[in-house]
Amino acid sequence: MNLTPARRYWLTGASNGIGAALAEELLKSGAHVALSSRFREPLEQFAQQYPGQVLVMAGDLTNSQTVREIGEQIAQAWGALDTVILNAGTCEYVDAKQFDSSIIECVARTNLLASSYCIEAALPLLRPGRTPHLVGIASAVTYLPMPLTESKASLRHLFESLRADQSSKNMDITVVSPGFVDTPLTEDNDFPMPLNWSAHKAARHIVAKLQGRPSEIAFPALSLAVLWPLPTLPATPQQPLDKHMLRNPPPRKNDL
Ligand SMILES: NC(=O)c1ccc[n+]([C@@H]2O[C@H](COP(=O)([O-])OP(=O)(O)OC[C@H]3O[C@@H](n4cnc5c(N)ncnc54)[C@H](OP(=O)(O)O)[C@@H]3O)[C@@H](O)[C@H]2O)c1
């Protein structure tokens, strides 16, 4: 008989894509998981499928008050968290030819500010947790500033600063850097997405690697090997990539 208590997770962005696949992997393993996203229905479906394992914590994570309330509800239900996976995020491409700062504002609100609200709510719950682990889903683009890129570099920097600060405090911090993954986020991309993985393959890979609590999980392995050295080279290797990444039409202000 297994007497080890179930690990308590908070997973954001669980309604779709990589997050939904991660939720399934974690719940199948018997973990208890607080699930967040704006849309409640997919989270309710997990709660029905895995009774007693799910806390439905729906809400817009770009609202700091909502995130505080989610933290309070998790505290009331479980008292602590063992692993937090900040996966909720978005992606828009900024085209220098029609530079639009509102796109950057929108992306930063979701990818950086919402994550920082979640970290604020999560840290007091992780500290009393069992072998606490904070995980952030960044992106392989953080290795290489691309001409038309989403902004995840600041999220990486935030996690790495936190790791430096928390190093003596018994908390592991992992940055996950996926390459292309086939999800609703990437289905409108009209440029080639080399080496793209399914969401389930990505989730299985992340969950398996998290056991070892590495500082970095990057996939496919090739993306780390290829992208990491590129910023140190002259700009020319980036130009062929740029040519392939034209989006037609670019996102408009009113769509955001
Ligand atoms: N797919 C890729 O190729 C790829 C590559 C590198 C990195 N990533 C990163 O991986 C993560 C997951 O991406 P994905 O491809 O699985 O995207 P996705 O299918 O669009 O899923 C994004 C998730 O985030 C949630 N979310 C977005 N904004 C939110 C908000 N304001 N409040 C609460 N939840 C919010 C969405 O739920 P609701 O819409 O229900 O709120 C959804 O569950 C993202 O951080 C993304 O940047 C993806």
GROMACS .gro file of C-alpha atoms in nm, residues 10-240:
model
  231
   10TRP     CA    1  -0.113   2.436  -0.911
   11LEU     CA    2  -0.112   2.433  -1.292
   12THR     CA    3  -0.210   2.741  -1.491
   13GLY     CA    4  -0.331   2.741  -1.850
   14ALA     CA    5  -0.490   2.399  -1.800
   15SER     CA    6  -0.787   2.442  -2.035
   16ASN     CA    7  -0.597   2.388  -2.356
   17GLY     CA    8  -0.280   2.284  -2.539
   18ILE     CA    9   0.027   2.191  -2.335
   19GLY     CA   10  -0.149   2.275  -2.005
   20ALA     CA   11  -0.444   2.042  -2.068
   21ALA     CA   12  -0.202   1.764  -2.166
   22LEU     CA   13   0.004   1.831  -1.851
   23ALA     CA   14  -0.314   1.820  -1.639
   24GLU     CA   15  -0.400   1.481  -1.781
   25GLU     CA   16  -0.050   1.340  -1.717
   26LEU     CA   17  -0.042   1.468  -1.358
   27LEU     CA   18  -0.395   1.354  -1.273
   28LYS     CA   19  -0.332   1.009  -1.425
   29SER     CA   20  -0.035   0.977  -1.189
   30GLY     CA   21  -0.264   1.039  -0.889
   31ALA     CA   22  -0.150   1.395  -0.813
   32HIS     CA   23  -0.387   1.654  -0.670
   33VAL     CA   24  -0.401   1.951  -0.905
   34ALA     CA   25  -0.549   2.301  -0.875
   35LEU     CA   26  -0.630   2.398  -1.234
   36SER     CA   27  -0.652   2.756  -1.363
   37SER     CA   28  -0.758   2.920  -1.687
   38ARG     CA   29  -1.023   3.174  -1.782
   39PHE     CA   30  -1.262   2.914  -1.919
   40ARG     CA   31  -1.408   2.698  -1.643
   41GLU     CA   32  -1.569   2.420  -1.844
   42PRO     CA   33  -1.258   2.223  -1.945
   43LEU     CA   34  -1.142   2.238  -1.581
   44GLU     CA   35  -1.481   2.106  -1.462
   45GLN     CA   36  -1.442   1.816  -1.705
   46PHE     CA   37  -1.112   1.720  -1.539
   47ALA     CA   38  -1.282   1.747  -1.197
   48GLN     CA   39  -1.555   1.505  -1.312
   49GLN     CA   40  -1.306   1.265  -1.466
   50TYR     CA   41  -1.076   1.262  -1.159
   51PRO     CA   42  -1.305   1.306  -0.856
   52GLY     CA   43  -1.132   1.423  -0.537
   53GLN     CA   44  -0.811   1.521  -0.719
   54VAL     CA   45  -0.901   1.857  -0.876
   55LEU     CA   46  -0.954   2.208  -0.743
   56VAL     CA   47  -1.119   2.421  -1.012
   57MET     CA   48  -0.958   2.766  -0.984
   58ALA     CA   49  -1.087   2.947  -1.291
   59GLY     CA   50  -1.011   3.315  -1.346
   60ASP     CA   51  -0.823   3.571  -1.550
   61LEU     CA   52  -0.467   3.562  -1.417
   62THR     CA   53  -0.392   3.910  -1.552
   63ASN     CA   54  -0.615   4.035  -1.267
   64SER     CA   55  -0.399   4.050  -0.953
   65GLN     CA   56  -0.701   4.041  -0.718
   66THR     CA   57  -0.834   3.727  -0.889
   67VAL     CA   58  -0.494   3.560  -0.845
   68ARG     CA   59  -0.481   3.659  -0.476
   69GLU     CA   60  -0.824   3.502  -0.427
   70ILE     CA   61  -0.714   3.184  -0.604
   71GLY     CA   62  -0.415   3.164  -0.369
   72GLU     CA   63  -0.643   3.208  -0.067
   73GLN     CA   64  -0.878   2.935  -0.188
   74ILE     CA   65  -0.591   2.692  -0.242
   75ALA     CA   66  -0.459   2.778   0.106
   76GLN     CA   67  -0.799   2.706   0.257
   77ALA     CA   68  -0.834   2.376   0.073
   78TRP     CA   69  -0.481   2.235   0.102
   79GLY     CA   70  -0.277   2.466   0.326
   80ALA     CA   71   0.031   2.434   0.100
   81LEU     CA   72   0.152   2.348  -0.249
   82ASP     CA   73   0.435   2.118  -0.354
   83THR     CA   74   0.471   2.214  -0.722
   84VAL     CA   75   0.353   2.518  -0.915
   85ILE     CA   76   0.364   2.508  -1.297
   86LEU     CA   77   0.308   2.849  -1.453
   87ASN     CA   78   0.213   2.754  -1.806
   88ALA     CA   79  -0.063   3.005  -1.899
   89GLY     CA   80   0.067   3.225  -2.175
   90THR     CA   81   0.015   3.370  -2.514
   91CYS     CA   82   0.213   3.459  -2.824
   92GLU     CA   83   0.188   3.738  -3.076
   93TYR     CA   84   0.452   3.842  -3.326
   94VAL     CA   85   0.567   4.201  -3.339
   95ASP     CA   86   0.647   4.314  -3.690
   96ALA     CA   87   0.901   4.598  -3.690
   97LYS     CA   88   0.749   4.732  -4.013
   98GLN     CA   89   0.418   4.799  -3.832
   99PHE     CA   90   0.549   4.825  -3.479
  100ASP     CA   91   0.258   4.817  -3.236
  101SER     CA   92   0.336   4.856  -2.866
  102SER     CA   93  -0.014   4.741  -2.764
  103ILE     CA   94   0.081   4.391  -2.880
  104ILE     CA   95   0.382   4.395  -2.650
  105GLU     CA   96   0.164   4.529  -2.368
  106CYS     CA   97  -0.090   4.250  -2.415
  107VAL     CA   98   0.171   3.975  -2.433
  108ALA     CA   99   0.367   4.109  -2.135
  109ARG     CA  100   0.047   4.131  -1.930
  110THR     CA  101  -0.021   3.761  -1.981
  111ASN     CA  102   0.331   3.618  -1.997
  112LEU     CA  103   0.506   3.832  -1.738
  113LEU     CA  104   0.265   4.022  -1.512
  114ALA     CA  105   0.016   3.736  -1.467
  115SER     CA  106   0.307   3.502  -1.390
  116SER     CA  107   0.443   3.745  -1.131
  117TYR     CA  108   0.099   3.767  -0.963
  118CYS     CA  109   0.096   3.386  -0.956
  119ILE     CA  110   0.448   3.374  -0.807
  120GLU     CA  111   0.340   3.619  -0.536
  121ALA     CA  112   0.043   3.397  -0.449
  122ALA     CA  113   0.242   3.073  -0.481
  123LEU     CA  114   0.558   3.139  -0.277
  124PRO     CA  115   0.390   3.146   0.066
  125LEU     CA  116   0.215   2.819  -0.024
  126LEU     CA  117   0.530   2.653  -0.160
  127ARG     CA  118   0.749   2.734   0.142
  128PRO     CA  119   0.560   2.493   0.374
  129GLY     CA  120   0.523   2.243   0.086
  130ARG     CA  121   0.703   1.911   0.046
  131THR     CA  122   1.026   1.948  -0.160
  132PRO     CA  123   0.883   2.260  -0.324
  133HIS     CA  124   0.929   2.313  -0.696
  134LEU     CA  125   0.844   2.622  -0.903
  135VAL     CA  126   0.824   2.571  -1.278
  136GLY     CA  127   0.784   2.833  -1.551
  137ILE     CA  128   0.702   2.756  -1.913
  138ALA     CA  129   0.909   3.000  -2.120
  139SER     CA  130   1.004   2.929  -2.481
  140ALA     CA  131   1.297   2.828  -2.699
  141VAL     CA  132   1.280   3.178  -2.850
  142THR     CA  133   1.440   3.306  -2.527
  143TYR     CA  134   1.769   3.167  -2.662
  144LEU     CA  135   1.752   3.378  -2.973
  145PRO     CA  136   1.604   3.725  -3.022
  146MET     CA  137   1.416   3.678  -3.348
  147PRO     CA  138   1.300   3.969  -3.562
  148LEU     CA  139   0.932   3.869  -3.516
  149THR     CA  140   0.925   3.726  -3.171
  150GLU     CA  141   0.699   3.681  -2.874
  151SER     CA  142   0.835   3.801  -2.540
  152LYS     CA  143   0.927   3.527  -2.294
  153ALA     CA  144   1.281   3.644  -2.223
  154SER     CA  145   1.168   3.856  -1.928
  155LEU     CA  146   0.988   3.558  -1.778
  156ARG     CA  147   1.307   3.352  -1.804
  157HIS     CA  148   1.500   3.634  -1.638
  158LEU     CA  149   1.244   3.656  -1.356
  159PHE     CA  150   1.271   3.283  -1.285
  160GLU     CA  151   1.648   3.288  -1.298
  161SER     CA  152   1.666   3.587  -1.060
  162LEU     CA  153   1.430   3.409  -0.828
  163ARG     CA  154   1.649   3.098  -0.839
  164ALA     CA  155   1.953   3.305  -0.743
  165ASP     CA  156   1.758   3.456  -0.456
  166GLN     CA  157   1.591   3.137  -0.340
  167SER     CA  158   1.892   2.909  -0.376
  168SER     CA  159   1.939   2.874  -0.001
  169LYS     CA  160   1.570   2.826   0.065
  170ASN     CA  161   1.519   2.468  -0.039
  171MET     CA  162   1.313   2.540  -0.349
  172ASP     CA  163   1.392   2.407  -0.695
  173ILE     CA  164   1.315   2.635  -0.987
  174THR     CA  165   1.287   2.503  -1.342
  175VAL     CA  166   1.254   2.696  -1.668
  176VAL     CA  167   1.094   2.497  -1.950
  177SER     CA  168   1.173   2.607  -2.305
  178PRO     CA  169   0.957   2.435  -2.563
  179GLY     CA  170   1.022   2.461  -2.934
  180PHE     CA  171   0.713   2.446  -3.155
  181VAL     CA  172   0.423   2.249  -3.009
  182ASP     CA  173   0.105   2.180  -3.200
  183THR     CA  174  -0.165   2.364  -2.998
  184PRO     CA  175  -0.440   2.624  -3.057
  185LEU     CA  176  -0.172   2.890  -2.998
  186THR     CA  177   0.028   2.786  -3.304
  187GLU     CA  178  -0.251   2.669  -3.536
  188ASP     CA  179  -0.265   3.010  -3.713
  189ASN     CA  180   0.109   3.023  -3.777
  190ASP     CA  181   0.155   3.036  -4.152
  191PHE     CA  182   0.528   2.974  -4.146
  192PRO     CA  183   0.702   2.637  -4.120
  193MET     CA  184   0.733   2.504  -3.765
  194PRO     CA  185   1.029   2.267  -3.774
  195LEU     CA  186   1.042   1.974  -3.533
  196ASN     CA  187   0.701   2.053  -3.384
  197TRP     CA  188   0.572   1.813  -3.119
  198SER     CA  189   0.219   1.720  -3.015
  199ALA     CA  190   0.097   1.867  -2.685
  200HIS     CA  191   0.084   1.517  -2.534
  201LYS     CA  192   0.441   1.438  -2.634
  202ALA     CA  193   0.551   1.772  -2.486
  203ALA     CA  194   0.359   1.709  -2.162
  204ARG     CA  195   0.500   1.357  -2.118
  205HIS     CA  196   0.851   1.492  -2.175
  206ILE     CA  197   0.805   1.777  -1.923
  207VAL     CA  198   0.655   1.552  -1.653
  208ALA     CA  199   0.932   1.292  -1.695
  209LYS     CA  200   1.209   1.554  -1.681
  210LEU     CA  201   1.057   1.736  -1.382
  211GLN     CA  202   1.133   1.432  -1.165
  212GLY     CA  203   1.503   1.521  -1.188
  213ARG     CA  204   1.434   1.888  -1.094
  214PRO     CA  205   1.670   2.036  -1.353
  215SER     CA  206   1.720   2.413  -1.389
  216GLU     CA  207   1.632   2.386  -1.757
  217ILE     CA  208   1.412   2.164  -1.971
  218ALA     CA  209   1.447   2.235  -2.342
  219PHE     CA  210   1.296   2.043  -2.632
  220PRO     CA  211   1.347   1.926  -2.889
  221ALA     CA  212   1.709   1.883  -2.780
  222LEU     CA  213   1.819   2.021  -3.113
  223SER     CA  214   1.664   2.362  -3.041
  224LEU     CA  215   1.894   2.416  -2.744
  225ALA     CA  216   2.201   2.296  -2.930
  226VAL     CA  217   2.125   2.510  -3.235
  227LEU     CA  218   1.975   2.827  -3.084
  228TRP     CA  219   2.190   2.881  -2.776
  229PRO     CA  220   2.511   2.979  -2.964
  230LEU     CA  221   2.336   3.187  -3.235
  231PRO     CA  222   2.316   3.521  -3.048
  232THR     CA  223   2.694   3.514  -3.015
  233LEU     CA  224   2.736   3.493  -3.395
  234PRO     CA  225   2.698   3.774  -3.650
  235ALA     CA  226   2.331   3.851  -3.729
  236THR     CA  227   2.333   3.668  -4.063
  237PRO     CA  228   2.211   3.325  -3.934
  238GLN     CA  229   1.890   3.490  -3.814
  239GLN     CA  230   1.801   3.640  -4.151
  240PRO     CA  231   1.689   3.320  -4.326
   0.00000   0.00000   0.00000
